[in-house]
Amino acid sequence: THTALALGIDIGTSGVRIAAVDSEGRMKGFAAKGFTRREERHSPAAWWSCVEECFGTLAGQVDLNLVAAVSVDGTSGTVLALDSSLIPRGRALMYDETCPDPAIVSRLDALVPESSTARGPYSALARAVYLARKHGARHIVHQADWIAIRLGASITSDENNALKTGYDLETGTWPEWIQESGLGLEVLPEVKPAGSVIGPVGEQAVALGLPPSAVIVNGTTDGCASFLATGASEPGDGVTALGSTLVLKLLSDRRIDAPAYGVYSHRIAGMWLAGGASNTGGAVIRHFFEDRDLPALTARLEPDRPTGLDYYPLLGPGERFPVNDPALPPRLEPRPADNATFFQALLEGIAAVEDQGYRRLEALGAPALRSVRSVGGGAANEAWARIRQKRLGVPFLPALSTEAAVGTALLAWRVLRQ
Ligand code: ADP
């Protein structure tokens, strides 16, 4: 069948993935190329050669001439410097790298408002200031921006990637105070909403097999893309990530920001995506149990018979969300003799924090939770899902996909439907 396709390109921490998705959200093609050496994750040239390789694979799966739109997501907070010919200068500074010059971080801490996500040693803005100075850069862009530029986009970023670099969503501008950090505003990309049309693809995209009629849709961060991939699409739709930490995301019709709780919102697809991260999560489970022992313990869970143990599972004192208390002690006692009971109490405890988290977001102004989709290592545990569902009292829905690339393709599809 010859139906139109949207491509989502995900530049992740471990490699590049591209998904071709049809108008029904079905994945028609998928290609992945992992970084082979660790240096590749911060090498713009390596990102691009992985993209090229993925296009080669995709061409064998789908007719690339059917591609009507393409969009890119990248790791949030990864920045690189470009010269006036849009050629990268040196390597990128990744989201998880501290700014190499601590003086820039202290300077910014004095400048950046408390409510901004651009504060601290891991600030993307600090990395941007450092790179601009080091290379005398003409442009600073985010990882996703640069791949879109290679596909033919103008020097544009999206509100999601720009947020961590200090962009002010309220005023829709790069704040004036950024200039006091030594970074000229003209070095930063123009910012448009995620999911808006940037323009037609360029020569390099055509060389990869895309038709000249295809448009580039402004992309987003890997985190927002992973959320969209689940299929969550209405205010009140929540996505719980049960990984090493417990991370909640909730679509909202209003913006919610509560810096004290580490809660902030992205604007996406005409809505707001609010989120919060707790210190509880799978890391506490892994502290007590090997992954290989979990299936046997899971088989012995009794979701309909709560243990009554009121745990707050933490590895050490301190919590930010849903309660902001740097001294909050772990609550993991008494420990029952039976490991399955102990495991169940841990799962119940994490479920209680999840419940409290969604209620916190609601108290901060978000809509009431109406559904939950689960992702991450703990999502496959059905007995845990039952424990959580009983506690949260809303329908639990399967995630459409766990591939960020699919979420980015869905973002591109929203444009095609308009
Ligand atoms: P990360 O956040 O590090 O990417 P993952 O999403 O891979 O984490 O999830 C790993 C976590 O999931 C581990 O902490 C592990 O204890 C937990 N986990 C794995 N399998 C299960 C299970 N069946 N039930 C509950 N938790 C699980």
Tab-separated table of C-alpha atoms and ligand atoms in Angstrom:
chain	number	residue	atom	x	y	z
A	1	THR	CA	0.000	0.000	0.000
A	2	HIS	CA	1.214	3.493	-0.796
A	3	THR	CA	0.237	5.506	2.220
A	4	ALA	CA	2.229	8.484	3.431
A	5	LEU	CA	4.885	8.011	6.101
A	6	ALA	CA	6.481	10.203	8.743
A	7	LEU	CA	10.038	9.526	9.902
A	8	GLY	CA	11.186	10.019	13.467
A	9	ILE	CA	14.946	10.152	13.986
A	10	ASP	CA	16.151	9.556	17.548
A	11	ILE	CA	19.723	10.461	18.441
A	12	GLY	CA	20.121	8.704	21.769
A	13	THR	CA	22.885	7.944	24.225
A	14	SER	CA	23.668	4.559	22.703
A	15	GLY	CA	23.025	5.188	19.014
A	16	VAL	CA	20.633	6.357	16.329
A	17	ARG	CA	17.206	4.918	15.608
A	18	ILE	CA	14.804	5.834	12.836
A	19	ALA	CA	11.139	4.809	12.728
A	20	ALA	CA	8.838	5.101	9.710
A	21	VAL	CA	5.249	5.417	10.920
A	22	ASP	CA	1.990	5.510	8.933
A	23	SER	CA	-1.062	7.695	9.595
A	24	GLU	CA	-2.488	5.079	11.986
A	25	GLY	CA	0.641	5.170	14.142
A	26	ARG	CA	1.811	1.795	12.857
A	27	MET	CA	5.533	1.264	12.512
A	28	LYS	CA	6.292	0.387	8.881
A	29	GLY	CA	10.056	0.428	9.082
A	30	PHE	CA	12.720	0.646	11.761
A	31	ALA	CA	16.484	0.951	11.656
A	32	ALA	CA	19.002	1.235	14.474
A	33	LYS	CA	22.738	1.792	14.508
A	34	GLY	CA	24.562	1.686	17.822
A	35	PHE	CA	27.668	3.720	18.553
A	36	THR	CA	30.598	1.313	18.551
A	37	ARG	CA	33.095	3.433	20.451
A	38	ARG	CA	32.292	5.592	23.458
A	39	GLU	CA	33.659	8.762	21.768
A	40	GLU	CA	30.993	8.403	19.088
A	41	ARG	CA	28.228	9.498	21.400
A	42	HIS	CA	29.655	13.013	21.479
A	43	SER	CA	30.855	13.122	17.860
A	44	PRO	CA	28.533	14.996	15.456
A	45	ALA	CA	30.204	13.230	12.505
A	46	ALA	CA	29.434	9.843	14.085
A	47	TRP	CA	25.772	10.815	14.664
A	48	TRP	CA	25.456	11.719	11.017
A	49	SER	CA	27.119	8.576	9.701
A	50	CYS	CA	24.743	6.494	11.875
A	51	VAL	CA	21.834	8.447	10.370
A	52	GLU	CA	23.129	7.668	6.878
A	53	GLU	CA	23.482	4.002	7.722
A	54	CYS	CA	19.945	3.857	9.141
A	55	PHE	CA	18.572	5.437	5.964
A	56	GLY	CA	20.323	2.688	3.995
A	57	THR	CA	18.568	0.049	6.107
A	58	LEU	CA	15.184	1.795	5.913
A	59	ALA	CA	15.366	2.041	2.135
A	60	GLY	CA	15.184	-1.756	2.081
A	61	GLN	CA	12.015	-1.756	4.228
A	62	VAL	CA	9.865	1.118	2.989
A	63	ASP	CA	9.582	3.347	-0.076
A	64	LEU	CA	11.317	6.510	1.141
A	65	ASN	CA	9.481	8.443	-1.602
A	66	LEU	CA	6.358	8.119	0.553
A	67	VAL	CA	7.920	10.138	3.369
A	68	ALA	CA	5.912	13.337	3.832
A	69	ALA	CA	7.578	14.611	7.002
A	70	VAL	CA	10.682	14.010	9.077
A	71	SER	CA	11.474	15.114	12.618
A	72	VAL	CA	14.444	14.637	14.970
A	73	ASP	CA	14.776	14.200	18.735
A	74	GLY	CA	18.042	14.251	20.642
A	75	THR	CA	19.386	13.934	24.153
A	76	SER	CA	18.156	16.892	26.149
A	77	GLY	CA	20.886	19.334	27.089
A	78	THR	CA	23.521	18.164	24.579
A	79	VAL	CA	25.009	21.169	22.765
A	80	LEU	CA	27.607	21.798	20.069
A	81	ALA	CA	29.357	24.739	18.453
A	82	LEU	CA	29.116	25.522	14.711
A	83	ASP	CA	31.181	27.855	12.555
A	84	SER	CA	29.690	30.251	9.998
A	85	SER	CA	29.513	27.417	7.415
A	86	LEU	CA	27.501	25.367	9.934
A	87	ILE	CA	30.415	22.955	10.399
A	88	PRO	CA	30.778	21.584	13.963
A	89	ARG	CA	33.767	22.854	15.918
A	90	GLY	CA	35.148	20.043	18.063
A	91	ARG	CA	32.948	17.597	19.878
A	92	ALA	CA	29.588	18.097	21.530
A	93	LEU	CA	29.217	18.502	25.277
A	94	MET	CA	26.722	15.904	26.441
A	95	TYR	CA	23.732	16.298	28.772
A	96	ASP	CA	25.522	14.390	31.543
A	97	GLU	CA	28.802	16.322	31.437
A	98	THR	CA	29.478	19.129	33.853
A	99	CYS	CA	30.678	22.416	32.413
A	100	PRO	CA	34.500	22.120	32.237
A	101	ASP	CA	34.894	25.663	33.580
A	102	PRO	CA	33.447	25.992	37.117
A	103	ALA	CA	33.753	29.792	36.895
A	104	ILE	CA	30.999	29.797	34.254
A	105	VAL	CA	28.736	27.793	36.555
A	106	SER	CA	29.220	30.209	39.472
A	107	ARG	CA	28.688	33.171	37.168
A	108	LEU	CA	25.415	31.667	35.932
A	109	ASP	CA	24.222	30.789	39.424
A	110	ALA	CA	24.283	34.496	40.188
A	111	LEU	CA	22.422	35.340	36.972
A	112	VAL	CA	19.887	32.604	36.356
A	113	PRO	CA	16.497	32.902	38.096
A	114	GLU	CA	15.636	30.217	40.679
A	115	SER	CA	12.788	28.963	38.513
A	116	SER	CA	15.004	28.276	35.485
A	117	THR	CA	16.124	24.772	34.482
A	118	ALA	CA	19.439	26.300	33.311
A	119	ARG	CA	21.043	26.296	36.779
A	120	GLY	CA	23.702	24.113	38.357
A	121	PRO	CA	26.867	22.272	37.225
A	122	TYR	CA	24.888	20.250	34.653
A	123	SER	CA	23.301	23.341	33.106
A	124	ALA	CA	23.104	23.130	29.307
A	125	LEU	CA	23.530	26.895	29.238
A	126	ALA	CA	26.858	26.608	31.069
A	127	ARG	CA	28.052	24.116	28.433
A	128	ALA	CA	26.816	26.474	25.699
A	129	VAL	CA	28.713	29.430	27.167
A	130	TYR	CA	31.839	27.291	27.473
A	131	LEU	CA	31.687	26.033	23.872
A	132	ALA	CA	30.911	29.468	22.442
A	133	ARG	CA	33.943	30.903	24.209
A	134	LYS	CA	36.296	28.011	23.472
A	135	HIS	CA	35.580	27.948	19.746
A	136	GLY	CA	34.566	31.543	19.114
A	137	ALA	CA	31.481	29.808	17.740
A	138	ARG	CA	29.089	31.476	15.334
A	139	HIS	CA	26.221	29.227	16.469
A	140	ILE	CA	25.383	27.020	19.420
A	141	VAL	CA	22.787	24.364	18.685
A	142	HIS	CA	21.357	21.243	20.319
A	143	GLN	CA	21.999	17.720	19.082
A	144	ALA	CA	18.597	17.381	17.385
A	145	ASP	CA	18.870	20.872	15.854
A	146	TRP	CA	22.088	19.948	14.115
A	147	ILE	CA	20.744	16.764	12.517
A	148	ALA	CA	17.714	18.765	11.291
A	149	ILE	CA	20.095	21.406	9.908
A	150	ARG	CA	21.934	18.701	7.956
A	151	LEU	CA	18.595	17.590	6.561
A	152	GLY	CA	18.018	21.138	5.335
A	153	ALA	CA	16.457	23.004	8.266
A	154	SER	CA	17.256	26.622	9.056
A	155	ILE	CA	19.098	27.248	12.333
A	156	THR	CA	16.137	26.459	14.526
A	157	SER	CA	15.541	24.767	17.852
A	158	ASP	CA	12.373	23.703	19.617
A	159	GLU	CA	10.979	24.883	22.932
A	160	ASN	CA	11.692	21.540	24.612
A	161	ASN	CA	15.398	21.421	23.791
A	162	ALA	CA	15.752	25.163	24.370
A	163	LEU	CA	14.198	25.071	27.858
A	164	LYS	CA	17.323	23.618	29.504
A	165	THR	CA	19.486	26.185	27.751
A	166	GLY	CA	17.548	28.963	29.471
A	167	TYR	CA	14.828	29.801	26.951
A	168	ASP	CA	11.892	31.633	28.536
A	169	LEU	CA	8.628	29.934	27.555
A	170	GLU	CA	6.579	32.688	29.180
A	171	THR	CA	7.915	35.470	26.972
A	172	GLY	CA	8.894	33.269	24.020
A	173	THR	CA	12.426	34.708	23.969
A	174	TRP	CA	15.996	34.011	25.007
A	175	PRO	CA	16.186	36.111	28.179
A	176	GLU	CA	18.358	39.235	28.098
A	177	TRP	CA	20.321	38.102	31.184
A	178	ILE	CA	21.945	35.369	29.084
A	179	GLN	CA	24.139	38.059	27.486
A	180	GLU	CA	25.660	38.838	30.885
A	181	SER	CA	27.027	35.282	30.870
A	182	GLY	CA	29.165	36.265	27.900
A	183	LEU	CA	27.003	34.496	25.327
A	184	GLY	CA	25.561	36.738	22.617
A	185	LEU	CA	21.903	36.029	21.891
A	186	GLU	CA	22.640	35.971	18.149
A	187	VAL	CA	24.657	32.791	18.712
A	188	LEU	CA	21.561	30.923	19.919
A	189	PRO	CA	19.099	29.337	17.469
A	190	GLU	CA	15.682	30.729	16.646
A	191	VAL	CA	13.130	28.827	18.750
A	192	LYS	CA	9.760	27.559	17.502
A	193	PRO	CA	7.261	25.174	19.071
A	194	ALA	CA	8.056	21.456	18.899
A	195	GLY	CA	5.988	19.996	16.082
A	196	SER	CA	5.840	23.124	13.906
A	197	VAL	CA	6.910	23.038	10.260
A	198	ILE	CA	10.414	24.369	9.614
A	199	GLY	CA	10.459	23.972	5.830
A	200	PRO	CA	11.236	21.578	3.004
A	201	VAL	CA	14.100	19.097	3.195
A	202	GLY	CA	17.380	20.028	1.523
A	203	GLU	CA	19.816	18.367	-0.848
A	204	GLN	CA	21.447	16.113	1.732
A	205	ALA	CA	18.063	14.647	2.698
A	206	VAL	CA	17.223	14.087	-0.958
A	207	ALA	CA	20.590	12.348	-1.332
A	208	LEU	CA	19.463	9.991	1.458
A	209	GLY	CA	16.378	9.095	-0.596
A	210	LEU	CA	13.734	11.513	0.713
A	211	PRO	CA	11.501	13.249	-1.821
A	212	PRO	CA	11.997	17.049	-2.181
A	213	SER	CA	8.327	17.452	-1.155
A	214	ALA	CA	9.032	16.143	2.373
A	215	VAL	CA	8.970	18.720	5.160
A	216	ILE	CA	11.114	18.994	8.266
A	217	VAL	CA	9.036	19.230	11.429
A	218	ASN	CA	10.635	20.850	14.463
A	219	GLY	CA	11.696	18.085	16.855
A	220	THR	CA	11.941	17.645	20.596
A	221	THR	CA	13.972	16.026	23.380
A	222	ASP	CA	14.380	12.276	23.804
A	223	GLY	CA	12.339	12.475	27.014
A	224	CYS	CA	9.352	14.177	25.388
A	225	ALA	CA	9.625	11.817	22.402
A	226	SER	CA	9.535	8.752	24.668
A	227	PHE	CA	6.400	10.125	26.286
A	228	LEU	CA	4.666	10.671	22.936
A	229	ALA	CA	5.714	7.175	21.796
A	230	THR	CA	3.481	5.605	24.445
A	231	GLY	CA	0.405	6.974	22.690
A	232	ALA	CA	-0.551	9.265	25.597
A	233	SER	CA	-2.344	12.176	23.954
A	234	GLU	CA	-5.008	13.747	26.230
A	235	PRO	CA	-4.804	15.887	29.372
A	236	GLY	CA	-4.793	13.528	32.349
A	237	ASP	CA	-2.887	10.785	30.497
A	238	GLY	CA	0.057	9.799	32.690
A	239	VAL	CA	3.192	7.819	31.926
A	240	THR	CA	5.094	6.182	34.776
A	241	ALA	CA	8.702	5.184	34.150
A	242	LEU	CA	9.655	2.316	36.465
A	243	GLY	CA	13.411	2.412	35.942
A	244	SER	CA	16.201	2.959	38.448
A	245	THR	CA	14.191	5.933	39.629
A	246	LEU	CA	10.452	6.564	39.529
A	247	VAL	CA	9.609	9.266	36.986
A	248	LEU	CA	6.068	10.530	36.408
A	249	LYS	CA	4.869	12.515	33.416
A	250	LEU	CA	1.383	13.901	32.952
A	251	LEU	CA	-0.228	15.739	30.043
A	252	SER	CA	-1.901	18.890	31.218
A	253	ASP	CA	-3.975	21.663	29.699
A	254	ARG	CA	-2.156	24.104	32.002
A	255	ARG	CA	1.478	24.840	32.647
A	256	ILE	CA	2.795	23.668	36.027
A	257	ASP	CA	6.122	24.719	37.470
A	258	ALA	CA	7.248	24.058	41.008
A	259	PRO	CA	11.049	24.382	41.210
A	260	ALA	CA	11.087	23.267	44.859
A	261	TYR	CA	9.769	19.872	43.761
A	262	GLY	CA	11.887	19.789	40.615
A	263	VAL	CA	8.626	19.974	38.634
A	264	TYR	CA	8.533	21.830	35.349
A	265	SER	CA	6.547	21.661	32.131
A	266	HIS	CA	7.351	21.271	28.477
A	267	ARG	CA	4.990	22.644	25.840
A	268	ILE	CA	4.193	19.959	23.352
A	269	ALA	CA	1.493	19.427	20.737
A	270	GLY	CA	-0.541	22.349	22.077
A	271	MET	CA	-0.514	20.951	25.621
A	272	TRP	CA	1.814	20.903	28.604
A	273	LEU	CA	3.858	17.951	29.719
A	274	ALA	CA	4.537	18.148	33.436
A	275	GLY	CA	6.872	15.784	35.190
A	276	GLY	CA	8.529	14.920	38.448
A	277	ALA	CA	11.221	12.447	39.481
A	278	SER	CA	11.339	10.668	42.834
A	279	ASN	CA	14.400	9.104	44.431
A	280	THR	CA	12.478	5.890	44.959
A	281	GLY	CA	12.394	3.278	42.200
A	282	GLY	CA	13.995	0.107	40.901
A	283	ALA	CA	17.427	0.998	42.278
A	284	VAL	CA	16.069	0.155	45.746
A	285	ILE	CA	14.770	-3.199	44.458
A	286	ARG	CA	18.157	-3.897	42.866
A	287	HIS	CA	19.877	-3.080	46.160
A	288	PHE	CA	18.077	-5.999	47.820
A	289	PHE	CA	17.474	-8.454	44.952
A	290	GLU	CA	19.233	-9.693	41.849
A	291	ASP	CA	17.248	-9.177	38.639
A	292	ARG	CA	17.365	-12.943	38.013
A	293	ASP	CA	15.537	-13.627	41.291
A	294	LEU	CA	12.639	-11.303	40.475
A	295	PRO	CA	10.540	-13.678	38.302
A	296	ALA	CA	10.311	-16.288	41.092
A	297	LEU	CA	9.510	-13.628	43.695
A	298	THR	CA	6.970	-12.051	41.337
A	299	ALA	CA	5.160	-15.390	40.997
A	300	ARG	CA	4.623	-15.348	44.768
A	301	LEU	CA	3.171	-11.826	44.976
A	302	GLU	CA	-0.368	-11.462	46.289
A	303	PRO	CA	-1.600	-8.150	44.875
A	304	ASP	CA	-5.026	-8.565	46.488
A	305	ARG	CA	-3.545	-9.085	49.947
A	306	PRO	CA	-1.614	-5.916	50.873
A	307	THR	CA	1.220	-6.460	53.351
A	308	GLY	CA	0.174	-3.455	55.412
A	309	LEU	CA	3.844	-2.413	55.632
A	310	ASP	CA	3.988	1.294	54.959
A	311	TYR	CA	7.399	1.556	53.243
A	312	TYR	CA	9.007	4.593	51.644
A	313	PRO	CA	11.775	2.864	49.640
A	314	LEU	CA	14.924	4.996	49.347
A	315	LEU	CA	18.624	4.109	49.198
A	316	GLY	CA	19.488	6.966	51.542
A	317	PRO	CA	17.844	9.974	53.169
A	318	GLY	CA	16.394	12.703	50.973
A	319	GLU	CA	13.536	13.203	48.553
A	320	ARG	CA	12.584	15.992	46.150
A	321	PHE	CA	9.294	14.836	44.667
A	322	PRO	CA	6.472	14.205	45.635
A	323	VAL	CA	7.689	15.569	48.966
A	324	ASN	CA	10.537	18.027	49.114
A	325	ASP	CA	12.511	16.955	52.173
A	326	PRO	CA	16.306	16.605	51.881
A	327	ALA	CA	16.282	14.672	55.171
A	328	LEU	CA	13.393	12.266	54.494
A	329	PRO	CA	14.588	8.914	55.879
A	330	PRO	CA	14.054	5.618	54.018
A	331	ARG	CA	11.241	3.557	55.575
A	332	LEU	CA	12.028	-0.131	55.035
A	333	GLU	CA	11.141	-1.717	58.349
A	334	PRO	CA	10.082	-4.039	59.789
A	335	ARG	CA	11.555	-6.521	57.311
A	336	PRO	CA	9.417	-9.675	57.051
A	337	ALA	CA	11.146	-13.062	57.108
A	338	ASP	CA	9.699	-14.028	53.720
A	339	ASN	CA	11.528	-12.354	50.804
A	340	ALA	CA	8.381	-12.373	48.649
A	341	THR	CA	6.546	-10.380	51.302
A	342	PHE	CA	9.473	-7.979	51.560
A	343	PHE	CA	9.513	-7.611	47.744
A	344	GLN	CA	5.766	-6.956	47.738
A	345	ALA	CA	6.153	-4.316	50.449
A	346	LEU	CA	8.814	-2.565	48.326
A	347	LEU	CA	6.515	-2.596	45.295
A	348	GLU	CA	3.597	-1.324	47.386
A	349	GLY	CA	5.808	1.426	48.767
A	350	ILE	CA	6.860	2.581	45.281
A	351	ALA	CA	3.201	2.416	44.183
A	352	ALA	CA	2.259	4.650	47.117
A	353	VAL	CA	4.883	7.218	46.055
A	354	GLU	CA	3.555	7.020	42.481
A	355	ASP	CA	0.041	7.713	43.761
A	356	GLN	CA	1.265	10.583	45.931
A	357	GLY	CA	3.203	11.942	42.908
A	358	TYR	CA	0.187	12.168	40.627
A	359	ARG	CA	-1.781	13.767	43.480
A	360	ARG	CA	1.022	16.283	43.969
A	361	LEU	CA	0.868	17.245	40.282
A	362	GLU	CA	-2.900	17.622	40.613
A	363	ALA	CA	-2.484	19.798	43.713
A	364	LEU	CA	-0.070	21.970	41.717
A	365	GLY	CA	-2.791	22.537	39.105
A	366	ALA	CA	-2.601	19.604	36.685
A	367	PRO	CA	-5.755	17.753	35.643
A	368	ALA	CA	-6.759	14.630	37.543
A	369	LEU	CA	-5.088	11.438	36.364
A	370	ARG	CA	-7.288	9.566	33.860
A	371	SER	CA	-5.013	6.792	32.599
A	372	VAL	CA	-1.550	5.349	33.163
A	373	ARG	CA	0.893	3.813	30.706
A	374	SER	CA	4.015	2.195	32.120
A	375	VAL	CA	7.540	2.047	30.734
A	376	GLY	CA	10.949	0.940	32.040
A	377	GLY	CA	12.299	-2.243	33.583
A	378	GLY	CA	9.428	-2.680	36.066
A	379	ALA	CA	6.642	-2.153	33.508
A	380	ALA	CA	6.527	-5.825	32.538
A	381	ASN	CA	5.666	-6.907	36.092
A	382	GLU	CA	1.916	-7.577	35.859
A	383	ALA	CA	1.416	-8.278	39.544
A	384	TRP	CA	2.984	-4.905	40.311
A	385	ALA	CA	0.704	-3.308	37.727
A	386	ARG	CA	-2.250	-4.804	39.630
A	387	ILE	CA	-0.935	-3.401	42.933
A	388	ARG	CA	-0.475	0.016	41.314
A	389	GLN	CA	-3.791	-0.026	39.490
A	390	LYS	CA	-5.690	-0.780	42.706
A	391	ARG	CA	-3.954	2.117	44.373
A	392	LEU	CA	-4.305	4.650	41.531
A	393	GLY	CA	-7.835	3.667	40.500
A	394	VAL	CA	-7.562	4.580	36.807
A	395	PRO	CA	-7.278	2.399	33.688
A	396	PHE	CA	-3.827	1.024	32.891
A	397	LEU	CA	-3.179	1.093	29.143
A	398	PRO	CA	-0.450	-0.595	27.113
A	399	ALA	CA	2.255	1.695	25.760
A	400	LEU	CA	2.060	1.930	21.965
A	401	SER	CA	5.856	1.951	21.711
A	402	THR	CA	8.898	2.450	23.883
A	403	GLU	CA	10.932	3.867	20.972
A	404	ALA	CA	11.532	7.609	21.159
A	405	ALA	CA	11.821	7.543	17.349
A	406	VAL	CA	8.165	6.513	17.135
A	407	GLY	CA	7.144	9.425	19.386
A	408	THR	CA	9.004	11.851	17.143
A	409	ALA	CA	7.333	10.368	14.054
A	410	LEU	CA	3.948	10.831	15.773
A	411	LEU	CA	4.880	14.468	16.435
A	412	ALA	CA	5.580	14.876	12.710
A	413	TRP	CA	2.237	13.255	11.894
A	414	ARG	CA	0.348	15.901	13.863
A	415	VAL	CA	1.552	18.442	11.290
A	416	LEU	CA	0.520	16.288	8.338
A	417	ARG	CA	-3.002	15.959	9.718
A	418	GLN	CA	-3.517	19.714	10.089
B	1	ADP	P1	17.125	2.469	33.988
B	1	ADP	O1	16.369	3.569	34.648
B	1	ADP	O2	18.453	2.233	34.646
B	1	ADP	O3	17.167	2.545	32.498
B	1	ADP	P2	15.418	0.132	33.562
B	1	ADP	O4	14.255	0.803	32.934
B	1	ADP	O5	16.276	-0.751	32.744
B	1	ADP	O6	16.319	1.151	34.384
B	1	ADP	O7	14.849	-0.718	34.802
B	1	ADP	C1	15.714	-1.398	35.667
B	1	ADP	C2	15.084	-1.514	37.031
B	1	ADP	O8	13.888	-2.280	36.923
B	1	ADP	C3	15.980	-2.192	38.020
B	1	ADP	O9	16.182	-1.335	39.122
B	1	ADP	C4	15.239	-3.465	38.424
B	1	ADP	O10	15.351	-3.690	39.822
B	1	ADP	C5	13.810	-3.164	38.017
B	1	ADP	N1	13.117	-4.368	37.563
B	1	ADP	C6	13.496	-5.204	36.596
B	1	ADP	N2	12.619	-6.236	36.466
B	1	ADP	C7	11.655	-6.016	37.386
B	1	ADP	C8	10.467	-6.720	37.785
B	1	ADP	N3	10.093	-7.864	37.197
B	1	ADP	N4	9.718	-6.182	38.759
B	1	ADP	C9	10.087	-5.040	39.351
B	1	ADP	N5	11.181	-4.343	39.048
B	1	ADP	C10	11.959	-4.828	38.082
